[in-house]
Short mmCIF file of C-alpha atoms and ligand atoms in Angstrom, two decimals:
data_model
loop_
_atom_site.label_atom_id
_atom_site.label_comp_id
_atom_site.label_asym_id
_atom_site.label_seq_id
_atom_site.Cartn_x
_atom_site.Cartn_y
_atom_site.Cartn_z
CA UNK A 1 17.70 4.64 22.06
CA UNK A 2 20.06 2.06 20.54
CA UNK A 3 23.72 3.11 20.38
CA UNK A 4 23.85 2.23 16.66
CA UNK A 5 22.03 4.59 14.42
CA UNK A 6 22.68 4.04 10.59
CA UNK A 7 23.15 6.36 7.66
CA UNK A 8 19.52 6.43 6.75
CA UNK A 9 17.07 7.44 9.49
CA UNK A 10 13.68 6.11 8.14
CA UNK A 11 10.35 7.29 9.52
CA UNK A 12 6.84 6.03 9.27
CA UNK A 13 3.69 7.32 11.24
CA UNK A 14 1.92 4.00 11.76
CA UNK A 15 2.40 0.58 13.39
CA UNK A 16 -0.19 -1.13 11.22
CA UNK A 17 0.64 -3.14 8.15
CA UNK A 18 -0.82 -1.19 5.16
CA UNK A 19 0.59 -1.47 1.69
CA UNK A 20 3.06 1.40 2.34
CA UNK A 21 4.41 -0.32 5.37
CA UNK A 22 4.72 -3.73 3.62
CA UNK A 23 6.64 -1.95 0.94
CA UNK A 24 8.89 -0.08 3.43
CA UNK A 25 9.48 -3.48 5.14
CA UNK A 26 11.15 -4.82 1.93
CA UNK A 27 13.03 -1.54 1.25
CA UNK A 28 14.48 -1.34 4.84
CA UNK A 29 15.30 -5.04 5.00
CA UNK A 30 17.04 -4.60 1.60
CA UNK A 31 18.93 -1.61 2.78
CA UNK A 32 20.21 -3.76 5.80
CA UNK A 33 22.54 -2.16 8.33
CA UNK A 34 22.37 1.06 6.34
CA UNK A 35 18.96 2.01 7.99
CA UNK A 36 17.48 2.72 11.34
CA UNK A 37 13.63 3.03 11.56
CA UNK A 38 11.60 5.15 13.91
CA UNK A 39 7.87 4.64 13.99
CA UNK A 40 5.33 7.05 15.50
CA UNK A 41 3.09 4.30 16.67
CA UNK A 42 3.60 0.65 17.86
CA UNK A 43 1.93 -2.35 16.27
CA UNK A 44 2.49 -5.29 13.91
CA UNK A 45 4.68 -3.33 11.59
CA UNK A 46 7.29 -2.87 14.39
CA UNK A 47 7.20 -6.70 14.97
CA UNK A 48 7.57 -7.41 11.28
CA UNK A 49 10.61 -5.06 11.00
CA UNK A 50 12.29 -6.72 13.99
CA UNK A 51 11.63 -10.19 12.62
CA UNK A 52 13.45 -9.02 9.38
CA UNK A 53 16.33 -7.78 11.45
CA UNK A 54 15.75 -4.04 10.87
CA UNK A 55 16.68 -1.83 13.75
CA UNK A 56 13.37 -0.08 14.91
CA UNK A 57 12.03 1.88 17.78
CA UNK A 58 8.78 3.77 18.52
CA UNK A 59 8.54 7.48 19.11
CA UNK A 60 4.90 8.16 19.93
CA UNK A 61 3.23 10.92 17.91
CA UNK A 62 0.58 12.21 20.34
CA UNK A 63 -2.01 14.54 18.88
CA UNK A 64 -0.54 14.14 15.36
CA UNK A 65 -2.30 10.69 15.25
CA UNK A 66 -5.67 12.49 15.05
CA UNK A 67 -4.98 14.18 11.72
CA UNK A 68 -6.79 12.49 8.82
CA UNK A 69 -6.05 12.66 5.11
CA UNK A 70 -9.27 14.58 4.47
CA UNK A 71 -8.73 17.00 7.41
CA UNK A 72 -8.90 20.55 6.32
CA UNK A 73 -6.09 21.87 8.55
CA UNK A 74 -4.28 20.17 11.32
CA UNK A 75 -5.19 21.40 14.85
CA UNK A 76 -2.68 23.59 16.78
CA UNK A 77 -2.15 20.61 19.11
CA UNK A 78 -1.26 18.29 16.18
CA UNK A 79 1.21 20.87 14.76
CA UNK A 80 2.70 21.17 18.18
CA UNK A 81 3.05 17.40 18.38
CA UNK A 82 4.67 17.40 14.84
CA UNK A 83 7.18 20.11 15.93
CA UNK A 84 8.09 18.17 19.21
CA UNK A 85 8.52 14.88 17.24
CA UNK A 86 10.63 16.68 14.76
CA UNK A 87 12.82 17.90 17.61
CA UNK A 88 13.26 14.29 18.86
CA UNK A 89 14.21 13.16 15.38
CA UNK A 90 16.61 15.92 14.81
CA UNK A 91 18.24 15.44 18.21
CA UNK A 92 18.64 11.72 17.52
CA UNK A 93 20.15 12.44 14.06
CA UNK A 94 22.56 15.00 15.49
CA UNK A 95 23.59 12.93 18.25
CA UNK A 96 24.20 9.86 16.20
CA UNK A 97 26.46 11.62 13.77
CA UNK A 98 26.31 8.77 11.26
CA UNK A 99 22.92 9.82 9.87
CA UNK A 100 23.20 11.38 6.40
CA UNK A 101 19.59 11.48 5.25
CA UNK A 102 16.01 11.37 6.63
CA UNK A 103 13.79 9.04 4.69
CA UNK A 104 9.99 9.52 5.17
CA UNK A 105 7.60 6.76 4.20
CA UNK A 106 4.22 8.52 4.76
CA UNK A 107 2.80 12.02 4.63
CA UNK A 108 2.79 12.51 8.40
CA UNK A 109 6.37 11.08 8.59
CA UNK A 110 7.31 13.58 5.80
CA UNK A 111 5.95 16.55 7.67
CA UNK A 112 8.05 15.54 10.74
CA UNK A 113 11.15 14.82 8.48
CA UNK A 114 10.87 18.21 6.85
CA UNK A 115 10.58 20.00 10.16
CA UNK A 116 13.54 17.89 11.51
CA UNK A 117 15.65 18.50 8.40
CA UNK A 118 15.81 22.22 8.98
CA UNK A 119 16.87 21.65 12.68
CA UNK A 120 19.54 19.13 11.96
CA UNK A 121 20.81 20.27 8.62
CA UNK A 122 20.10 17.01 6.81
CA UNK A 123 18.40 16.30 3.56
CA UNK A 124 14.91 14.84 3.56
CA UNK A 125 13.63 12.32 1.11
CA UNK A 126 9.87 11.62 0.84
CA UNK A 127 8.69 8.17 -0.47
CA UNK A 128 5.40 9.33 -1.72
CA UNK A 129 2.85 6.53 -1.93
CA UNK A 130 -0.43 8.61 -2.20
CA UNK A 131 -2.21 10.52 -4.88
CA UNK A 132 -2.20 14.07 -3.58
CA UNK A 133 -5.17 16.28 -4.04
CA UNK A 134 -8.86 15.56 -4.07
CA UNK A 135 -10.60 13.11 -3.68
CA UNK A 136 -8.01 11.52 -1.57
CA UNK A 137 -6.67 14.62 0.25
CA UNK A 138 -8.17 17.99 0.98
CA UNK A 139 -6.99 20.95 -1.16
CA UNK A 140 -5.74 22.69 2.00
CA UNK A 141 -3.93 19.54 3.20
CA UNK A 142 -2.27 19.07 -0.18
CA UNK A 143 -1.24 22.75 -0.45
CA UNK A 144 0.40 22.49 3.02
CA UNK A 145 2.37 19.42 2.33
CA UNK A 146 3.33 20.26 -1.21
CA UNK A 147 4.67 23.62 0.03
CA UNK A 148 6.70 21.88 2.67
CA UNK A 149 7.94 19.44 -0.05
CA UNK A 150 9.08 22.24 -2.31
CA UNK A 151 10.80 23.79 0.61
CA UNK A 152 12.40 20.81 2.31
CA UNK A 153 12.32 17.63 0.14
CA UNK A 154 15.63 17.07 -1.64
CA UNK A 155 13.96 14.11 -3.51
CA UNK A 156 10.48 12.79 -3.68
CA UNK A 157 10.31 8.98 -4.65
CA UNK A 158 6.98 8.32 -6.28
CA UNK A 159 5.64 4.78 -6.33
CA UNK A 160 4.08 5.26 -9.83
CA UNK A 161 4.04 7.82 -12.52
CA UNK A 162 0.39 8.51 -11.53
CA UNK A 163 1.60 9.46 -8.04
CA UNK A 164 4.38 11.62 -9.53
CA UNK A 165 1.86 13.30 -11.87
CA UNK A 166 -0.49 14.12 -9.08
CA UNK A 167 2.35 15.59 -6.97
CA UNK A 168 3.33 17.84 -9.96
CA UNK A 169 -0.24 18.71 -10.75
CA UNK A 170 -0.63 19.82 -7.15
CA UNK A 171 2.24 22.28 -7.52
CA UNK A 172 5.13 19.97 -6.62
CA UNK A 173 8.54 20.58 -8.12
CA UNK A 174 8.97 18.17 -11.03
CA UNK A 175 12.90 18.05 -10.88
CA UNK A 176 13.05 16.35 -7.42
CA UNK A 177 10.78 13.56 -8.41
CA UNK A 178 12.04 9.95 -9.11
CA UNK A 179 9.60 7.19 -9.97
CA UNK A 180 10.40 3.80 -8.33
CA UNK A 181 7.64 1.18 -8.71
CA UNK A 182 6.86 -1.05 -5.87
CA UNK A 183 8.56 -4.48 -5.96
CA UNK A 184 6.96 -7.58 -4.50
CA UNK A 185 8.80 -10.55 -3.00
CA UNK A 186 8.08 -13.63 -5.17
CA UNK A 187 9.18 -16.15 -2.51
CA UNK A 188 5.64 -16.62 -0.87
CA UNK A 189 4.16 -17.21 -4.36
CA UNK A 190 6.87 -19.75 -5.32
CA UNK A 191 6.21 -21.53 -2.07
CA UNK A 192 2.43 -22.20 -2.69
CA UNK A 193 1.62 -25.59 -4.10
CA UNK A 194 -1.55 -26.53 -5.95
CA UNK A 195 -2.34 -29.01 -3.17
CA UNK A 196 -2.02 -26.51 -0.43
CA UNK A 197 -4.03 -23.94 -2.33
CA UNK A 198 -6.75 -26.64 -2.85
CA UNK A 199 -6.83 -27.43 0.73
CA UNK A 200 -7.20 -23.89 1.77
CA UNK A 201 -9.98 -23.29 -0.70
CA UNK A 202 -11.87 -26.33 0.66
CA UNK A 203 -11.38 -25.02 4.15
CA UNK A 204 -12.73 -21.37 3.38
CA UNK A 205 -15.51 -22.23 0.68
CA UNK A 206 -16.15 -25.95 0.63
CA UNK A 207 -17.61 -26.90 -2.69
CA UNK A 208 -17.62 -23.44 -4.16
CA UNK A 209 -17.60 -23.76 -8.04
CA UNK A 210 -16.10 -20.30 -8.56
CA UNK A 211 -14.30 -17.98 -6.18
CA UNK A 212 -13.56 -14.29 -6.68
CA UNK A 213 -11.42 -12.71 -4.07
CA UNK A 214 -10.65 -9.09 -3.15
CA UNK A 215 -7.70 -8.13 -0.92
CA UNK A 216 -6.94 -4.96 0.91
CA UNK A 217 -7.94 -2.95 3.95
CA UNK A 218 -11.66 -2.43 4.37
CA UNK A 219 -12.35 1.15 3.22
CA UNK A 220 -15.10 2.80 1.20
CA UNK A 221 -12.66 3.66 -1.71
CA UNK A 222 -11.28 0.17 -1.86
CA UNK A 223 -14.71 -0.92 -3.21
CA UNK A 224 -15.49 -4.06 -1.26
CA UNK A 225 -19.16 -3.03 -1.58
CA UNK A 226 -18.96 -2.98 -5.41
CA UNK A 227 -17.55 -6.47 -5.23
CA UNK A 228 -20.55 -7.68 -3.23
CA UNK A 229 -22.95 -5.96 -5.69
CA UNK A 230 -21.11 -7.79 -8.46
CA UNK A 231 -21.48 -11.09 -6.60
CA UNK A 232 -25.33 -10.52 -6.45
CA UNK A 233 -25.36 -10.49 -10.22
CA UNK A 234 -23.56 -13.77 -10.45
CA UNK A 235 -24.70 -17.43 -10.27
CA UNK A 236 -25.22 -18.95 -6.83
CA UNK A 237 -22.18 -21.19 -7.02
CA UNK A 238 -19.94 -18.27 -7.18
CA UNK A 239 -18.36 -17.05 -3.90
CA UNK A 240 -16.62 -13.94 -2.78
CA UNK A 241 -13.75 -13.74 -0.34
CA UNK A 242 -13.13 -10.42 1.34
CA UNK A 243 -9.62 -10.44 2.72
CA UNK A 244 -8.45 -7.48 4.87
CA UNK A 245 -9.32 -5.52 7.95
CA UNK A 246 -10.36 -1.78 8.66
CA UNK A 247 -6.79 -0.72 9.50
CA UNK A 248 -7.43 3.06 10.04
CA UNK A 249 -10.63 3.10 11.99
CA UNK A 250 -13.24 2.30 9.21
CA UNK A 251 -15.24 0.00 11.43
CA UNK A 252 -18.54 1.54 10.37
CA UNK A 253 -17.79 0.73 6.80
CA UNK A 254 -16.90 -2.92 7.67
CA UNK A 255 -20.31 -3.19 9.63
CA UNK A 256 -21.97 -1.70 6.55
CA UNK A 257 -20.48 -4.46 4.28
CA UNK A 258 -21.80 -7.18 6.60
CA UNK A 259 -25.31 -5.44 6.54
CA UNK A 260 -25.14 -5.21 2.73
CA UNK A 261 -24.33 -8.95 2.54
CA UNK A 262 -27.31 -9.84 4.87
CA UNK A 263 -29.68 -7.56 2.94
CA UNK A 264 -28.71 -9.12 -0.37
CA UNK A 265 -29.13 -12.70 1.03
CA UNK A 266 -25.53 -13.52 0.26
CA UNK A 267 -24.34 -14.54 3.76
CA UNK A 268 -23.55 -18.17 2.66
CA UNK A 269 -21.55 -16.85 -0.39
CA UNK A 270 -19.40 -14.05 1.07
CA UNK A 271 -16.56 -14.86 3.50
CA UNK A 272 -14.92 -12.17 5.51
CA UNK A 273 -11.51 -13.54 6.25
CA UNK A 274 -10.07 -10.50 8.16
CA UNK A 275 -6.42 -9.48 7.94
CA UNK A 276 -4.42 -12.55 6.63
CA UNK A 277 -0.66 -13.24 6.43
CA UNK A 278 -1.15 -15.89 3.81
CA UNK A 279 -2.32 -13.69 0.94
CA UNK A 280 -0.24 -15.49 -1.63
CA UNK A 281 -1.93 -18.84 -0.77
CA UNK A 282 -5.42 -17.30 -0.75
CA UNK A 283 -4.78 -15.69 -4.24
CA UNK A 284 -3.70 -18.92 -5.53
CA UNK A 285 -6.76 -20.73 -4.06
CA UNK A 286 -9.19 -18.30 -5.71
CA UNK A 287 -10.14 -18.46 -9.33
CA UNK A 288 -9.89 -14.67 -9.99
CA UNK A 289 -8.38 -11.78 -8.00
CA UNK A 290 -10.50 -8.67 -8.03
CA UNK A 291 -9.30 -5.10 -7.40
CA UNK A 292 -12.50 -2.87 -6.99
CA UNK A 293 -11.11 0.45 -5.85
CA UNK A 294 -13.63 3.24 -6.78
CA UNK A 295 -10.98 5.90 -6.70
CA UNK A 296 -7.58 5.99 -8.53
CA UNK A 297 -5.00 3.69 -6.85
CA UNK A 298 -1.63 5.19 -6.34
CA UNK A 299 0.01 1.92 -7.20
CA UNK A 300 -1.95 -1.30 -6.02
CA UNK A 301 0.30 -4.07 -4.69
CA UNK A 302 -2.54 -6.37 -4.81
CA UNK A 303 -2.59 -6.28 -8.60
CA UNK A 304 1.12 -7.44 -8.78
CA UNK A 305 0.46 -10.15 -6.11
CA UNK A 306 -2.52 -11.53 -7.98
CA UNK A 307 -0.35 -11.71 -11.19
CA UNK A 308 2.51 -13.46 -9.19
CA UNK A 309 -0.12 -15.98 -7.90
CA UNK A 310 -0.82 -16.82 -11.53
CA UNK A 311 -4.40 -15.82 -11.30
CA UNK A 312 -6.29 -13.54 -13.74
CA UNK A 313 -6.56 -10.11 -12.24
CA UNK A 314 -9.50 -7.78 -12.85
CA UNK A 315 -8.88 -4.27 -11.82
CA UNK A 316 -10.38 -0.81 -11.99
CA UNK A 317 -8.95 1.36 -14.65
CA UNK A 318 -7.53 4.48 -12.86
CA UNK A 319 -4.36 5.82 -11.27
CA UNK A 320 -1.23 3.63 -11.15
CA UNK A 321 -3.26 0.50 -12.23
CA UNK A 322 -2.48 1.17 -16.00
CA UNK A 323 1.16 1.09 -15.29
CA UNK A 324 0.85 -2.44 -13.82
CA UNK A 325 -1.34 -4.31 -16.25
CA UNK A 326 -2.66 -4.00 -19.80
CA UNK A 327 -6.26 -4.76 -20.55
CA UNK A 328 -6.74 -8.03 -22.32
CA UNK A 329 -3.10 -9.21 -22.17
CA UNK A 330 -1.84 -9.18 -18.59
CA UNK A 331 -5.16 -8.54 -16.82
CA UNK A 332 -8.70 -7.10 -17.35
CA UNK A 333 -9.74 -3.56 -16.67
CA UNK A 334 -13.19 -2.36 -15.73
CA UNK A 335 -14.52 1.05 -14.95
CA UNK A 336 -14.38 2.01 -11.24
CA UNK A 337 -17.55 1.67 -9.23
CA UNK A 338 -19.29 -0.45 -12.00
CA UNK A 339 -20.63 -3.65 -10.38
CA UNK A 340 -22.30 -4.79 -13.64
CA UNK A 341 -19.17 -4.51 -15.60
CA UNK A 342 -17.27 -6.31 -12.85
CA UNK A 343 -19.75 -9.12 -12.85
CA UNK A 344 -19.54 -9.27 -16.73
CA UNK A 345 -15.73 -9.44 -16.52
CA UNK A 346 -15.79 -12.35 -14.00
CA UNK A 347 -18.35 -14.25 -16.07
CA UNK A 348 -16.35 -13.76 -19.21
CA UNK A 349 -13.16 -15.24 -17.65
CA UNK A 350 -15.09 -18.13 -16.10
CA UNK A 351 -16.73 -18.93 -19.49
CA UNK A 352 -13.29 -18.99 -21.28
CA UNK A 353 -10.72 -20.92 -19.18
CA UNK A 354 -7.96 -20.81 -21.86
CA UNK A 355 -8.25 -17.06 -22.12
CA UNK A 356 -8.23 -16.86 -18.24
CA UNK A 357 -5.09 -19.01 -18.20
CA UNK A 358 -3.30 -17.12 -20.83
CA UNK A 359 -3.98 -13.77 -18.94
CA UNK A 360 -2.80 -15.37 -15.65
CA UNK A 361 0.47 -16.58 -17.33
CA UNK A 362 1.24 -13.34 -19.13
CA UNK A 363 0.45 -11.40 -15.91
CA UNK A 364 2.84 -13.67 -13.90
CA UNK A 365 5.63 -13.28 -16.39
CA UNK A 366 5.20 -9.43 -16.54
CA UNK A 367 4.98 -9.04 -12.74
CA UNK A 368 8.24 -11.07 -12.32
CA UNK A 369 10.07 -9.04 -14.94
CA UNK A 370 8.77 -5.59 -13.96
CA UNK A 371 8.14 -5.48 -10.22
CA UNK A 372 11.04 -7.22 -8.36
CA UNK A 373 12.11 -6.26 -4.90
CA UNK A 374 15.75 -5.99 -5.90
CA UNK A 375 14.94 -3.45 -8.51
CA UNK A 376 12.85 -1.32 -5.92
CA UNK A 377 15.61 -1.51 -3.33
CA UNK A 378 18.28 -0.44 -5.97
CA UNK A 379 15.97 2.44 -7.14
CA UNK A 380 15.51 3.69 -3.50
CA UNK A 381 19.18 3.23 -2.55
CA UNK A 382 20.29 5.15 -5.64
CA UNK A 383 18.23 8.15 -4.56
CA UNK A 384 19.35 7.93 -0.97
CA UNK A 385 22.97 7.63 -2.06
CA UNK A 386 22.74 10.57 -4.39
CA UNK A 387 21.30 12.75 -1.49
CA UNK A 388 23.47 11.41 1.26
CA UNK A 389 26.66 12.18 -0.67
N1 LIG B 1 -2.76 -7.47 2.66
C1 LIG B 1 -2.36 -8.37 3.64
N2 LIG B 1 -3.33 -8.96 4.34
C2 LIG B 1 -4.64 -8.81 4.15
C3 LIG B 1 -5.01 -7.68 3.09
C4 LIG B 1 -4.06 -7.09 2.50
O1 LIG B 1 -1.18 -8.67 3.85
O2 LIG B 1 -5.50 -9.36 4.84
C5 LIG B 1 -1.69 -6.70 1.92
C6 LIG B 1 -1.78 -6.97 0.52
O3 LIG B 1 -1.23 -8.24 0.18
C7 LIG B 1 -0.97 -5.84 0.05
C8 LIG B 1 -1.22 -4.63 0.91
O4 LIG B 1 -1.82 -5.31 2.01
O5 LIG B 1 0.38 -6.15 -0.04
C9 LIG B 1 -2.13 -3.57 0.37
O6 LIG B 1 -1.35 -2.83 -0.57
P1 LIG B 1 -2.15 -1.98 -1.68
O7 LIG B 1 -1.04 -1.25 -2.40
O8 LIG B 1 -2.92 -2.86 -2.63
O9 LIG B 1 -3.01 -1.00 -0.92
P2 LIG B 1 -2.72 0.06 0.19
O10 LIG B 1 -3.11 -0.56 1.58
O11 LIG B 1 -1.26 0.44 0.14
O12 LIG B 1 -3.70 1.18 -0.07
#
């Protein structure tokens, strides 16, 4: 353990870089010396935090790692692992004396924070970035975590109104919830030049007349298979970039996507780019950014990013998406899971470049105004300050 532990002890269960972790990266970097991070698994997230100067260490989570969102009930071994981890966190918080609040960034982290809060007498804040309840979470899992939240969460920060509403609809106490939208750093988007985007495009899809690109971890509900089916209905000079990796063990789904591409004879038009750190440049290099989630999205960072990249964004109309863009002005909405509607939306934008450009510009202006990192950090800090006293 480091000698210095700050006022906020922040917890996250994973070492991979999902959207929740990328957002926490900006939050904790924004909080600066006020925060110490403990992760329950090692990985690129820990490295990214260190690169940003955030104090971080890993406390391995043992059997708690085996619990999945859809799990009915955690095993006794997982519960024991959570209890032990909570003991470690509580001990560290008590020993450090400076800690005033436990700040959890994921469901598993919140379970640990809630158990630790009782043992060290500190308030717990849950940054909720998931839509609780089916279809994302089992009813039992939801009931368990909401009961814990009603008992132990002094505040729940929801990343969208949709996330807040799902928490309350699942039985969560309304008065503890504060909505703080995610903010996205504009610097990588400002840094992309047309020349570098053009070079990148030629490198990935030489000669492609039209490129649609979908970004995010490979997972059935993220809808990459729908984007592939949409491509099958588009002319042969249109290509699809699939950017992202199976972050949480969805290797079978990823293999299924490749098989689908082969079966449809699209191998020369679909490019699997894996996990990338140059999302801003790739978005700018594409003609249209597609969000294809088949289930409601809690927030959807990729929407704001596509808008910042000054690309028209086509997204599925569910969950927090409607809080980010408005159909026909700052983006285009299609029904979830509807490949034909997605293909029609891509074709319509391609056929009308002035409309595509107007939507892209309006989206970029809106994203800059509404989803800044500074506002997000201010919002989270205000909640932590209120609770920490
Ligand atoms: N992302 C990335 N590299 C990739 C694919 C995705 O950095 O290859 C980022 C993407 O830019 C976004 C995040 O992963 O910031 C995904 O966040 P989102 O809210 O869209 O989905 P989540 O993973 O939280 O469900």
